[in-house]
Amino acid sequence: MDTPFRFSNRVMAVALGLIAIGYLVLAFQMPDFTAVQVPVQPSTLPRWLGVALLILSILLFLQKGGAGKDATASGSGAASNVADSEGTSDEGAETGTRLGRLSDPRLELALFAASAAVYIALITPLGFLLSTTLYTVLTTWYLGYRRHLVNLAVSAGVTAVLYFGMTEGLNVVLPSGPFPF
């Protein structure tokens, strides 16, 4: 079976771990606001996200099967030889479990990074509710989910729960966009 990445799980885990450590260093440099009494400081969520990413990268590093994939990840020719010896081919991968629509996984990652950048740029003018709902609907549609009404309902519902949980439960101010709340 052809993997979407040319890197082993351990290489990806080390890269994600380094990103998590850098993110945590930056998150712990965020100042706490002592003038405003809020139960959750603005730096709390980034710190927990960094810890979660670090834990997930450690779990990825320790995942079984990572060492066996090192041999296939050493070169694209070796990976295709293994795939051919298993009776699979790129055509099988085309109809198999491959996500997205592009044949090159690097372009797929670049596309998702660009879409995340557009999402971040639109979060202030459109607000958290609209931009997050739009982002999740479009990404799940792109990944192949075809039940559009269910997709819209779940995206809007989860986004609304997150928005009101953050704003009402944790007193975190999120961009409201055109909505008055």
Short mmCIF file of N, CA and C in Angstrom, two decimals:
data_model
loop_
_atom_site.label_atom_id
_atom_site.label_comp_id
_atom_site.label_asym_id
_atom_site.label_seq_id
_atom_site.Cartn_x
_atom_site.Cartn_y
_atom_site.Cartn_z
N MET A 1 0.85 -1.17 0.00
CA MET A 1 0.00 0.00 0.00
C MET A 1 0.89 1.24 0.00
N ASP A 2 0.60 2.17 -0.85
CA ASP A 2 1.37 3.39 -0.95
C ASP A 2 0.94 4.34 0.16
N THR A 3 1.93 4.87 0.89
CA THR A 3 1.61 5.79 1.98
C THR A 3 1.55 7.20 1.42
N PRO A 4 0.74 8.06 2.03
CA PRO A 4 0.64 9.41 1.51
C PRO A 4 1.90 10.23 1.75
N PHE A 5 2.74 9.82 2.71
CA PHE A 5 3.96 10.55 2.98
C PHE A 5 5.14 9.69 2.59
N ARG A 6 6.24 10.33 2.25
CA ARG A 6 7.47 9.63 1.94
C ARG A 6 8.34 9.50 3.18
N PHE A 7 7.88 9.98 4.31
CA PHE A 7 8.65 9.93 5.53
C PHE A 7 8.06 8.88 6.46
N SER A 8 8.91 8.33 7.32
CA SER A 8 8.43 7.36 8.29
C SER A 8 7.69 8.09 9.41
N ASN A 9 6.98 7.30 10.22
CA ASN A 9 6.27 7.89 11.36
C ASN A 9 7.24 8.53 12.34
N ARG A 10 8.41 7.92 12.50
CA ARG A 10 9.37 8.47 13.46
C ARG A 10 9.95 9.80 12.99
N VAL A 11 10.20 9.93 11.71
CA VAL A 11 10.69 11.21 11.18
C VAL A 11 9.62 12.28 11.36
N MET A 12 8.38 11.93 11.04
CA MET A 12 7.28 12.88 11.22
C MET A 12 7.11 13.23 12.69
N ALA A 13 7.27 12.23 13.58
CA ALA A 13 7.12 12.48 15.01
C ALA A 13 8.19 13.44 15.52
N VAL A 14 9.42 13.26 15.06
CA VAL A 14 10.50 14.16 15.49
C VAL A 14 10.23 15.58 14.97
N ALA A 15 9.79 15.69 13.73
CA ALA A 15 9.48 17.01 13.17
C ALA A 15 8.34 17.67 13.94
N LEU A 16 7.28 16.91 14.22
CA LEU A 16 6.17 17.47 14.98
C LEU A 16 6.58 17.80 16.41
N GLY A 17 7.44 16.96 17.00
CA GLY A 17 7.92 17.24 18.35
C GLY A 17 8.72 18.53 18.41
N LEU A 18 9.55 18.77 17.41
CA LEU A 18 10.32 20.02 17.37
C LEU A 18 9.39 21.22 17.19
N ILE A 19 8.39 21.08 16.35
CA ILE A 19 7.41 22.16 16.18
C ILE A 19 6.67 22.40 17.49
N ALA A 20 6.30 21.32 18.19
CA ALA A 20 5.58 21.46 19.46
C ALA A 20 6.44 22.15 20.51
N ILE A 21 7.72 21.81 20.56
CA ILE A 21 8.61 22.45 21.54
C ILE A 21 8.76 23.94 21.23
N GLY A 22 8.96 24.27 19.97
CA GLY A 22 9.04 25.68 19.59
C GLY A 22 7.75 26.43 19.90
N TYR A 23 6.63 25.79 19.63
CA TYR A 23 5.32 26.39 19.91
C TYR A 23 5.15 26.60 21.41
N LEU A 24 5.57 25.61 22.21
CA LEU A 24 5.45 25.73 23.67
C LEU A 24 6.34 26.85 24.20
N VAL A 25 7.53 26.99 23.66
CA VAL A 25 8.42 28.08 24.10
C VAL A 25 7.75 29.42 23.85
N LEU A 26 7.15 29.58 22.66
CA LEU A 26 6.46 30.83 22.35
C LEU A 26 5.20 31.01 23.21
N ALA A 27 4.49 29.91 23.47
CA ALA A 27 3.26 30.00 24.26
C ALA A 27 3.56 30.39 25.70
N PHE A 28 4.66 29.91 26.25
CA PHE A 28 4.99 30.25 27.63
C PHE A 28 5.58 31.66 27.75
N GLN A 29 5.87 32.31 26.64
CA GLN A 29 6.33 33.70 26.69
C GLN A 29 5.16 34.68 26.64
N MET A 30 3.95 34.18 26.43
CA MET A 30 2.78 35.07 26.41
C MET A 30 2.53 35.60 27.82
N PRO A 31 2.32 36.90 27.95
CA PRO A 31 2.10 37.44 29.31
C PRO A 31 0.69 37.14 29.80
N ASP A 32 0.58 37.00 31.12
CA ASP A 32 -0.74 36.87 31.74
C ASP A 32 -1.27 38.27 32.00
N PHE A 33 -2.56 38.44 31.83
CA PHE A 33 -3.18 39.73 32.06
C PHE A 33 -3.73 39.77 33.48
N THR A 34 -3.04 40.49 34.33
CA THR A 34 -3.45 40.54 35.73
C THR A 34 -4.49 41.62 35.97
N ALA A 35 -4.65 42.57 35.04
CA ALA A 35 -5.62 43.65 35.22
C ALA A 35 -7.05 43.15 35.05
N VAL A 36 -7.23 42.06 34.33
CA VAL A 36 -8.56 41.52 34.08
C VAL A 36 -8.66 40.18 34.79
N GLN A 37 -9.71 40.04 35.59
CA GLN A 37 -9.91 38.78 36.31
C GLN A 37 -10.75 37.84 35.45
N VAL A 38 -10.08 36.89 34.81
CA VAL A 38 -10.76 35.88 34.01
C VAL A 38 -10.26 34.52 34.47
N PRO A 39 -11.12 33.51 34.43
CA PRO A 39 -10.67 32.20 34.90
C PRO A 39 -9.62 31.57 33.99
N VAL A 40 -9.64 31.90 32.73
CA VAL A 40 -8.68 31.33 31.79
C VAL A 40 -7.94 32.47 31.13
N GLN A 41 -6.64 32.44 31.23
CA GLN A 41 -5.82 33.47 30.61
C GLN A 41 -5.69 33.19 29.11
N PRO A 42 -5.36 34.20 28.31
CA PRO A 42 -5.22 33.97 26.87
C PRO A 42 -4.13 32.96 26.52
N SER A 43 -3.18 32.76 27.39
CA SER A 43 -2.10 31.81 27.09
C SER A 43 -2.44 30.38 27.47
N THR A 44 -3.56 30.16 28.13
CA THR A 44 -3.88 28.80 28.60
C THR A 44 -4.11 27.85 27.43
N LEU A 45 -4.95 28.23 26.50
CA LEU A 45 -5.26 27.35 25.38
C LEU A 45 -4.03 27.04 24.51
N PRO A 46 -3.22 28.05 24.14
CA PRO A 46 -2.02 27.70 23.36
C PRO A 46 -1.07 26.76 24.10
N ARG A 47 -0.97 26.93 25.42
CA ARG A 47 -0.10 26.03 26.18
C ARG A 47 -0.62 24.60 26.16
N TRP A 48 -1.91 24.42 26.35
CA TRP A 48 -2.49 23.08 26.32
C TRP A 48 -2.41 22.47 24.92
N LEU A 49 -2.60 23.29 23.90
CA LEU A 49 -2.47 22.77 22.54
C LEU A 49 -1.04 22.30 22.26
N GLY A 50 -0.06 23.05 22.74
CA GLY A 50 1.34 22.65 22.57
C GLY A 50 1.65 21.36 23.30
N VAL A 51 1.12 21.23 24.51
CA VAL A 51 1.33 19.98 25.27
C VAL A 51 0.66 18.81 24.55
N ALA A 52 -0.55 19.03 24.03
CA ALA A 52 -1.25 17.97 23.31
C ALA A 52 -0.48 17.56 22.06
N LEU A 53 0.06 18.53 21.33
CA LEU A 53 0.85 18.20 20.13
C LEU A 53 2.11 17.45 20.49
N LEU A 54 2.75 17.83 21.59
CA LEU A 54 3.95 17.12 22.03
C LEU A 54 3.63 15.68 22.43
N ILE A 55 2.54 15.48 23.15
CA ILE A 55 2.14 14.13 23.55
C ILE A 55 1.80 13.29 22.31
N LEU A 56 1.08 13.87 21.37
CA LEU A 56 0.73 13.13 20.15
C LEU A 56 1.96 12.78 19.32
N SER A 57 2.95 13.68 19.30
CA SER A 57 4.17 13.35 18.56
C SER A 57 4.94 12.23 19.24
N ILE A 58 4.92 12.20 20.57
CA ILE A 58 5.58 11.09 21.29
C ILE A 58 4.85 9.78 21.00
N LEU A 59 3.53 9.81 21.01
CA LEU A 59 2.76 8.60 20.70
C LEU A 59 3.02 8.14 19.27
N LEU A 60 3.15 9.08 18.34
CA LEU A 60 3.46 8.71 16.95
C LEU A 60 4.84 8.08 16.86
N PHE A 61 5.78 8.61 17.62
CA PHE A 61 7.13 8.06 17.61
C PHE A 61 7.15 6.63 18.14
N LEU A 62 6.34 6.37 19.15
CA LEU A 62 6.33 5.05 19.78
C LEU A 62 5.39 4.06 19.09
N GLN A 63 4.69 4.51 18.07
CA GLN A 63 3.72 3.66 17.38
C GLN A 63 4.44 2.51 16.68
N LYS A 64 3.85 1.32 16.78
CA LYS A 64 4.43 0.17 16.10
C LYS A 64 4.27 0.33 14.60
N GLY A 65 5.24 -0.24 13.89
CA GLY A 65 5.20 -0.17 12.44
C GLY A 65 6.02 0.98 11.90
N GLY A 66 6.45 1.87 12.76
CA GLY A 66 7.24 3.00 12.31
C GLY A 66 8.61 2.56 11.82
N ALA A 67 9.21 1.53 12.47
CA ALA A 67 10.53 1.08 12.06
C ALA A 67 10.47 0.36 10.72
N GLY A 68 9.42 -0.39 10.47
CA GLY A 68 9.29 -1.10 9.21
C GLY A 68 9.09 -0.17 8.04
N LYS A 69 8.50 0.99 8.33
CA LYS A 69 8.28 1.93 7.25
C LYS A 69 9.51 2.74 6.94
N ASP A 70 10.52 2.67 7.83
CA ASP A 70 11.76 3.38 7.55
C ASP A 70 12.40 2.88 6.27
N ALA A 71 12.32 1.56 6.04
CA ALA A 71 12.93 1.01 4.84
C ALA A 71 12.22 1.49 3.59
N THR A 72 10.90 1.62 3.66
CA THR A 72 10.18 2.09 2.48
C THR A 72 10.31 3.57 2.31
N ALA A 73 10.63 4.28 3.37
CA ALA A 73 10.71 5.74 3.27
C ALA A 73 12.07 6.22 2.83
N SER A 74 13.05 5.31 2.67
CA SER A 74 14.38 5.75 2.33
C SER A 74 14.47 6.26 0.90
N GLY A 75 13.57 5.88 0.07
CA GLY A 75 13.57 6.39 -1.30
C GLY A 75 12.27 6.06 -1.97
N SER A 76 11.89 6.86 -2.92
CA SER A 76 10.62 6.60 -3.58
C SER A 76 10.69 5.34 -4.44
N GLY A 77 11.87 5.01 -4.95
CA GLY A 77 12.01 3.79 -5.73
C GLY A 77 11.81 2.56 -4.88
N ALA A 78 12.36 2.57 -3.67
CA ALA A 78 12.17 1.45 -2.78
C ALA A 78 10.72 1.30 -2.39
N ALA A 79 10.03 2.42 -2.18
CA ALA A 79 8.63 2.37 -1.80
C ALA A 79 7.79 1.79 -2.93
N SER A 80 8.10 2.17 -4.17
CA SER A 80 7.31 1.65 -5.28
C SER A 80 7.61 0.18 -5.52
N ASN A 81 8.88 -0.25 -5.25
CA ASN A 81 9.19 -1.67 -5.38
C ASN A 81 8.42 -2.50 -4.37
N VAL A 82 8.31 -2.01 -3.14
CA VAL A 82 7.56 -2.73 -2.12
C VAL A 82 6.10 -2.78 -2.52
N ALA A 83 5.56 -1.66 -3.02
CA ALA A 83 4.16 -1.63 -3.42
C ALA A 83 3.91 -2.59 -4.58
N ASP A 84 4.85 -2.66 -5.54
CA ASP A 84 4.66 -3.56 -6.66
C ASP A 84 4.75 -5.02 -6.23
N SER A 85 5.65 -5.32 -5.27
CA SER A 85 5.77 -6.70 -4.83
C SER A 85 4.55 -7.14 -4.05
N GLU A 86 3.80 -6.21 -3.47
CA GLU A 86 2.59 -6.56 -2.75
C GLU A 86 1.38 -6.65 -3.66
N GLY A 87 1.57 -6.40 -4.94
CA GLY A 87 0.48 -6.51 -5.89
C GLY A 87 -0.35 -5.26 -5.98
N THR A 88 0.13 -4.16 -5.43
CA THR A 88 -0.61 -2.92 -5.53
C THR A 88 0.09 -2.01 -6.51
N SER A 89 -0.61 -1.02 -6.95
CA SER A 89 -0.03 -0.05 -7.86
C SER A 89 -0.63 1.31 -7.57
N ASP A 90 -0.19 2.31 -8.29
CA ASP A 90 -0.73 3.65 -8.10
C ASP A 90 -2.22 3.70 -8.46
N GLU A 91 -2.62 2.88 -9.42
CA GLU A 91 -4.04 2.86 -9.77
C GLU A 91 -4.87 2.36 -8.61
N GLY A 92 -4.35 1.39 -7.86
CA GLY A 92 -5.06 0.90 -6.69
C GLY A 92 -5.16 1.97 -5.63
N ALA A 93 -4.09 2.74 -5.50
CA ALA A 93 -4.13 3.83 -4.53
C ALA A 93 -5.12 4.91 -4.95
N GLU A 94 -5.28 5.09 -6.28
CA GLU A 94 -6.22 6.09 -6.77
C GLU A 94 -7.64 5.76 -6.36
N THR A 95 -8.00 4.49 -6.36
CA THR A 95 -9.35 4.11 -6.00
C THR A 95 -9.45 3.69 -4.55
N GLY A 96 -8.36 3.69 -3.81
CA GLY A 96 -8.35 3.19 -2.44
C GLY A 96 -8.70 4.26 -1.43
N THR A 97 -7.90 4.33 -0.40
CA THR A 97 -8.20 5.18 0.74
C THR A 97 -7.53 6.54 0.68
N ARG A 98 -7.00 6.91 -0.45
CA ARG A 98 -6.31 8.19 -0.56
C ARG A 98 -7.31 9.32 -0.34
N LEU A 99 -6.90 10.29 0.49
CA LEU A 99 -7.74 11.45 0.74
C LEU A 99 -7.35 12.56 -0.21
N GLY A 100 -8.26 13.48 -0.40
CA GLY A 100 -7.97 14.62 -1.24
C GLY A 100 -8.11 14.30 -2.71
N ARG A 101 -7.65 15.25 -3.55
CA ARG A 101 -7.85 15.11 -4.98
C ARG A 101 -6.57 15.23 -5.79
N LEU A 102 -5.49 15.65 -5.14
CA LEU A 102 -4.24 15.83 -5.85
C LEU A 102 -3.40 14.56 -5.75
N SER A 103 -2.62 14.30 -6.79
CA SER A 103 -1.80 13.09 -6.79
C SER A 103 -0.55 13.24 -5.94
N ASP A 104 -0.05 14.45 -5.78
CA ASP A 104 1.15 14.69 -5.01
C ASP A 104 0.77 15.08 -3.58
N PRO A 105 1.16 14.29 -2.57
CA PRO A 105 0.78 14.63 -1.19
C PRO A 105 1.39 15.94 -0.71
N ARG A 106 2.54 16.34 -1.30
CA ARG A 106 3.12 17.62 -0.88
C ARG A 106 2.24 18.79 -1.31
N LEU A 107 1.66 18.68 -2.50
CA LEU A 107 0.73 19.72 -2.95
C LEU A 107 -0.53 19.73 -2.10
N GLU A 108 -0.93 18.52 -1.69
CA GLU A 108 -2.11 18.41 -0.81
C GLU A 108 -1.86 19.13 0.51
N LEU A 109 -0.68 18.92 1.09
CA LEU A 109 -0.33 19.60 2.34
C LEU A 109 -0.24 21.11 2.13
N ALA A 110 0.33 21.53 1.01
CA ALA A 110 0.43 22.97 0.72
C ALA A 110 -0.96 23.57 0.57
N LEU A 111 -1.86 22.83 -0.05
CA LEU A 111 -3.23 23.31 -0.22
C LEU A 111 -3.91 23.48 1.12
N PHE A 112 -3.73 22.52 2.02
CA PHE A 112 -4.35 22.63 3.34
C PHE A 112 -3.71 23.75 4.16
N ALA A 113 -2.41 23.94 4.03
CA ALA A 113 -1.76 25.06 4.73
C ALA A 113 -2.29 26.38 4.20
N ALA A 114 -2.47 26.49 2.90
CA ALA A 114 -3.01 27.72 2.30
C ALA A 114 -4.46 27.94 2.75
N SER A 115 -5.25 26.87 2.81
CA SER A 115 -6.63 27.03 3.25
C SER A 115 -6.69 27.44 4.72
N ALA A 116 -5.78 26.93 5.53
CA ALA A 116 -5.73 27.36 6.94
C ALA A 116 -5.34 28.83 7.04
N ALA A 117 -4.43 29.27 6.18
CA ALA A 117 -4.04 30.69 6.18
C ALA A 117 -5.23 31.57 5.78
N VAL A 118 -5.99 31.14 4.79
CA VAL A 118 -7.18 31.90 4.39
C VAL A 118 -8.20 31.93 5.53
N TYR A 119 -8.36 30.79 6.20
CA TYR A 119 -9.27 30.72 7.35
C TYR A 119 -8.85 31.72 8.43
N ILE A 120 -7.58 31.76 8.73
CA ILE A 120 -7.08 32.68 9.77
C ILE A 120 -7.29 34.13 9.32
N ALA A 121 -7.09 34.40 8.05
CA ALA A 121 -7.27 35.77 7.56
C ALA A 121 -8.74 36.19 7.59
N LEU A 122 -9.65 35.24 7.46
CA LEU A 122 -11.08 35.57 7.42
C LEU A 122 -11.75 35.53 8.78
N ILE A 123 -11.05 35.08 9.81
CA ILE A 123 -11.72 34.89 11.10
C ILE A 123 -12.14 36.22 11.73
N THR A 124 -11.40 37.29 11.50
CA THR A 124 -11.80 38.59 12.07
C THR A 124 -12.94 39.23 11.27
N PRO A 125 -12.84 39.34 9.95
CA PRO A 125 -13.95 40.01 9.24
C PRO A 125 -15.24 39.20 9.21
N LEU A 126 -15.16 37.87 9.12
CA LEU A 126 -16.38 37.06 9.06
C LEU A 126 -16.84 36.58 10.43
N GLY A 127 -15.94 36.56 11.39
CA GLY A 127 -16.28 36.05 12.71
C GLY A 127 -15.97 34.57 12.82
N PHE A 128 -15.89 34.10 14.06
CA PHE A 128 -15.53 32.71 14.30
C PHE A 128 -16.60 31.76 13.76
N LEU A 129 -17.87 32.08 13.97
CA LEU A 129 -18.94 31.16 13.56
C LEU A 129 -18.94 30.94 12.05
N LEU A 130 -18.96 32.02 11.28
CA LEU A 130 -19.04 31.88 9.83
C LEU A 130 -17.75 31.30 9.24
N SER A 131 -16.61 31.81 9.66
CA SER A 131 -15.35 31.36 9.06
C SER A 131 -15.07 29.89 9.41
N THR A 132 -15.33 29.49 10.64
CA THR A 132 -15.06 28.10 11.02
C THR A 132 -16.04 27.15 10.34
N THR A 133 -17.30 27.53 10.28
CA THR A 133 -18.28 26.69 9.59
C THR A 133 -17.91 26.56 8.11
N LEU A 134 -17.58 27.66 7.48
CA LEU A 134 -17.19 27.63 6.06
C LEU A 134 -15.95 26.76 5.85
N TYR A 135 -14.97 26.92 6.73
CA TYR A 135 -13.72 26.14 6.60
C TYR A 135 -13.99 24.64 6.75
N THR A 136 -14.75 24.26 7.76
CA THR A 136 -14.98 22.83 7.97
C THR A 136 -15.86 22.23 6.87
N VAL A 137 -16.84 22.98 6.40
CA VAL A 137 -17.68 22.47 5.30
C VAL A 137 -16.84 22.26 4.05
N LEU A 138 -16.02 23.24 3.71
CA LEU A 138 -15.23 23.13 2.48
C LEU A 138 -14.14 22.06 2.56
N THR A 139 -13.50 21.93 3.73
CA THR A 139 -12.46 20.90 3.82
C THR A 139 -13.05 19.50 3.81
N THR A 140 -14.18 19.29 4.49
CA THR A 140 -14.78 17.95 4.45
C THR A 140 -15.34 17.65 3.06
N TRP A 141 -15.87 18.65 2.38
CA TRP A 141 -16.32 18.43 0.99
C TRP A 141 -15.12 18.06 0.12
N TYR A 142 -14.01 18.77 0.30
CA TYR A 142 -12.82 18.49 -0.50
C TYR A 142 -12.29 17.08 -0.24
N LEU A 143 -12.39 16.64 1.01
CA LEU A 143 -11.89 15.31 1.35
C LEU A 143 -12.84 14.20 0.93
N GLY A 144 -13.98 14.55 0.37
CA GLY A 144 -14.82 13.54 -0.23
C GLY A 144 -16.14 13.26 0.46
N TYR A 145 -16.49 13.99 1.49
CA TYR A 145 -17.76 13.74 2.15
C TYR A 145 -18.86 14.39 1.34
N ARG A 146 -19.84 13.60 0.90
CA ARG A 146 -20.83 14.09 -0.07
C ARG A 146 -22.21 14.38 0.50
N ARG A 147 -22.42 14.12 1.78
CA ARG A 147 -23.73 14.43 2.36
C ARG A 147 -23.69 15.89 2.84
N HIS A 148 -24.01 16.80 1.95
CA HIS A 148 -23.79 18.22 2.17
C HIS A 148 -24.64 18.79 3.30
N LEU A 149 -25.89 18.38 3.39
CA LEU A 149 -26.76 18.91 4.44
C LEU A 149 -26.27 18.47 5.82
N VAL A 150 -25.89 17.20 5.94
CA VAL A 150 -25.34 16.70 7.21
C VAL A 150 -24.04 17.41 7.52
N ASN A 151 -23.23 17.58 6.51
CA ASN A 151 -21.95 18.27 6.67
C ASN A 151 -22.17 19.69 7.20
N LEU A 152 -23.11 20.41 6.60
CA LEU A 152 -23.39 21.77 7.04
C LEU A 152 -23.94 21.79 8.46
N ALA A 153 -24.86 20.89 8.77
CA ALA A 153 -25.46 20.87 10.11
C ALA A 153 -24.43 20.53 11.18
N VAL A 154 -23.59 19.54 10.93
CA VAL A 154 -22.58 19.16 11.91
C VAL A 154 -21.54 20.26 12.07
N SER A 155 -21.11 20.84 10.97
CA SER A 155 -20.11 21.91 11.05
C SER A 155 -20.65 23.12 11.81
N ALA A 156 -21.86 23.53 11.48
CA ALA A 156 -22.45 24.68 12.17
C ALA A 156 -22.71 24.36 13.64
N GLY A 157 -23.18 23.15 13.93
CA GLY A 157 -23.46 22.78 15.31
C GLY A 157 -22.22 22.70 16.17
N VAL A 158 -21.19 22.05 15.68
CA VAL A 158 -19.95 21.93 16.45
C VAL A 158 -19.31 23.30 16.63
N THR A 159 -19.35 24.12 15.58
CA THR A 159 -18.79 25.47 15.68
C THR A 159 -19.56 26.30 16.70
N ALA A 160 -20.88 26.19 16.71
CA ALA A 160 -21.69 26.95 17.67
C ALA A 160 -21.40 26.48 19.10
N VAL A 161 -21.27 25.19 19.31
CA VAL A 161 -20.95 24.67 20.65
C VAL A 161 -19.58 25.19 21.10
N LEU A 162 -18.61 25.16 20.21
CA LEU A 162 -17.28 25.69 20.54
C LEU A 162 -17.34 27.18 20.84
N TYR A 163 -18.07 27.93 20.01
CA TYR A 163 -18.14 29.39 20.19
C TYR A 163 -18.78 29.75 21.52
N PHE A 164 -19.95 29.17 21.79
CA PHE A 164 -20.65 29.54 23.02
C PHE A 164 -19.96 28.94 24.25
N GLY A 165 -19.31 27.81 24.11
CA GLY A 165 -18.54 27.26 25.21
C GLY A 165 -17.36 28.14 25.57
N MET A 166 -16.70 28.65 24.55
CA MET A 166 -15.55 29.53 24.79
C MET A 166 -15.99 30.90 25.30
N THR A 167 -17.01 31.49 24.68
CA THR A 167 -17.40 32.84 25.06
C THR A 167 -18.18 32.87 26.38
N GLU A 168 -19.09 31.96 26.56
CA GLU A 168 -19.92 31.97 27.77
C GLU A 168 -19.29 31.20 28.92
N GLY A 169 -18.72 30.05 28.62
CA GLY A 169 -18.16 29.22 29.68
C GLY A 169 -16.80 29.65 30.16
N LEU A 170 -15.96 30.09 29.23
CA LEU A 170 -14.59 30.45 29.59
C LEU A 170 -14.32 31.94 29.52
N ASN A 171 -15.32 32.73 29.12
CA ASN A 171 -15.17 34.19 28.99
C ASN A 171 -14.04 34.59 28.04
N VAL A 172 -13.86 33.81 27.00
CA VAL A 172 -12.86 34.13 25.97
C VAL A 172 -13.59 34.86 24.85
N VAL A 173 -13.10 36.02 24.49
CA VAL A 173 -13.73 36.82 23.45
C VAL A 173 -13.25 36.32 22.10
N LEU A 174 -14.19 35.88 21.27
CA LEU A 174 -13.88 35.46 19.91
C LEU A 174 -14.52 36.44 18.95
N PRO A 175 -13.95 36.61 17.77
CA PRO A 175 -14.54 37.54 16.80
C PRO A 175 -15.96 37.11 16.44
N SER A 176 -16.89 38.07 16.52
CA SER A 176 -18.30 37.73 16.26
C SER A 176 -18.70 38.00 14.83
N GLY A 177 -17.92 38.80 14.10
CA GLY A 177 -18.27 39.09 12.71
C GLY A 177 -19.56 39.89 12.63
N PRO A 178 -20.46 39.52 11.72
CA PRO A 178 -21.69 40.31 11.56
C PRO A 178 -22.73 40.03 12.64
N PHE A 179 -22.51 39.03 13.48
CA PHE A 179 -23.52 38.69 14.49
C PHE A 179 -23.41 39.63 15.70
N PRO A 180 -24.54 39.95 16.33
CA PRO A 180 -24.49 40.87 17.47
C PRO A 180 -24.06 40.21 18.78
N PHE A 181 -23.88 38.90 18.82
CA PHE A 181 -23.51 38.24 20.08
C PHE A 181 -22.08 37.79 20.08
#
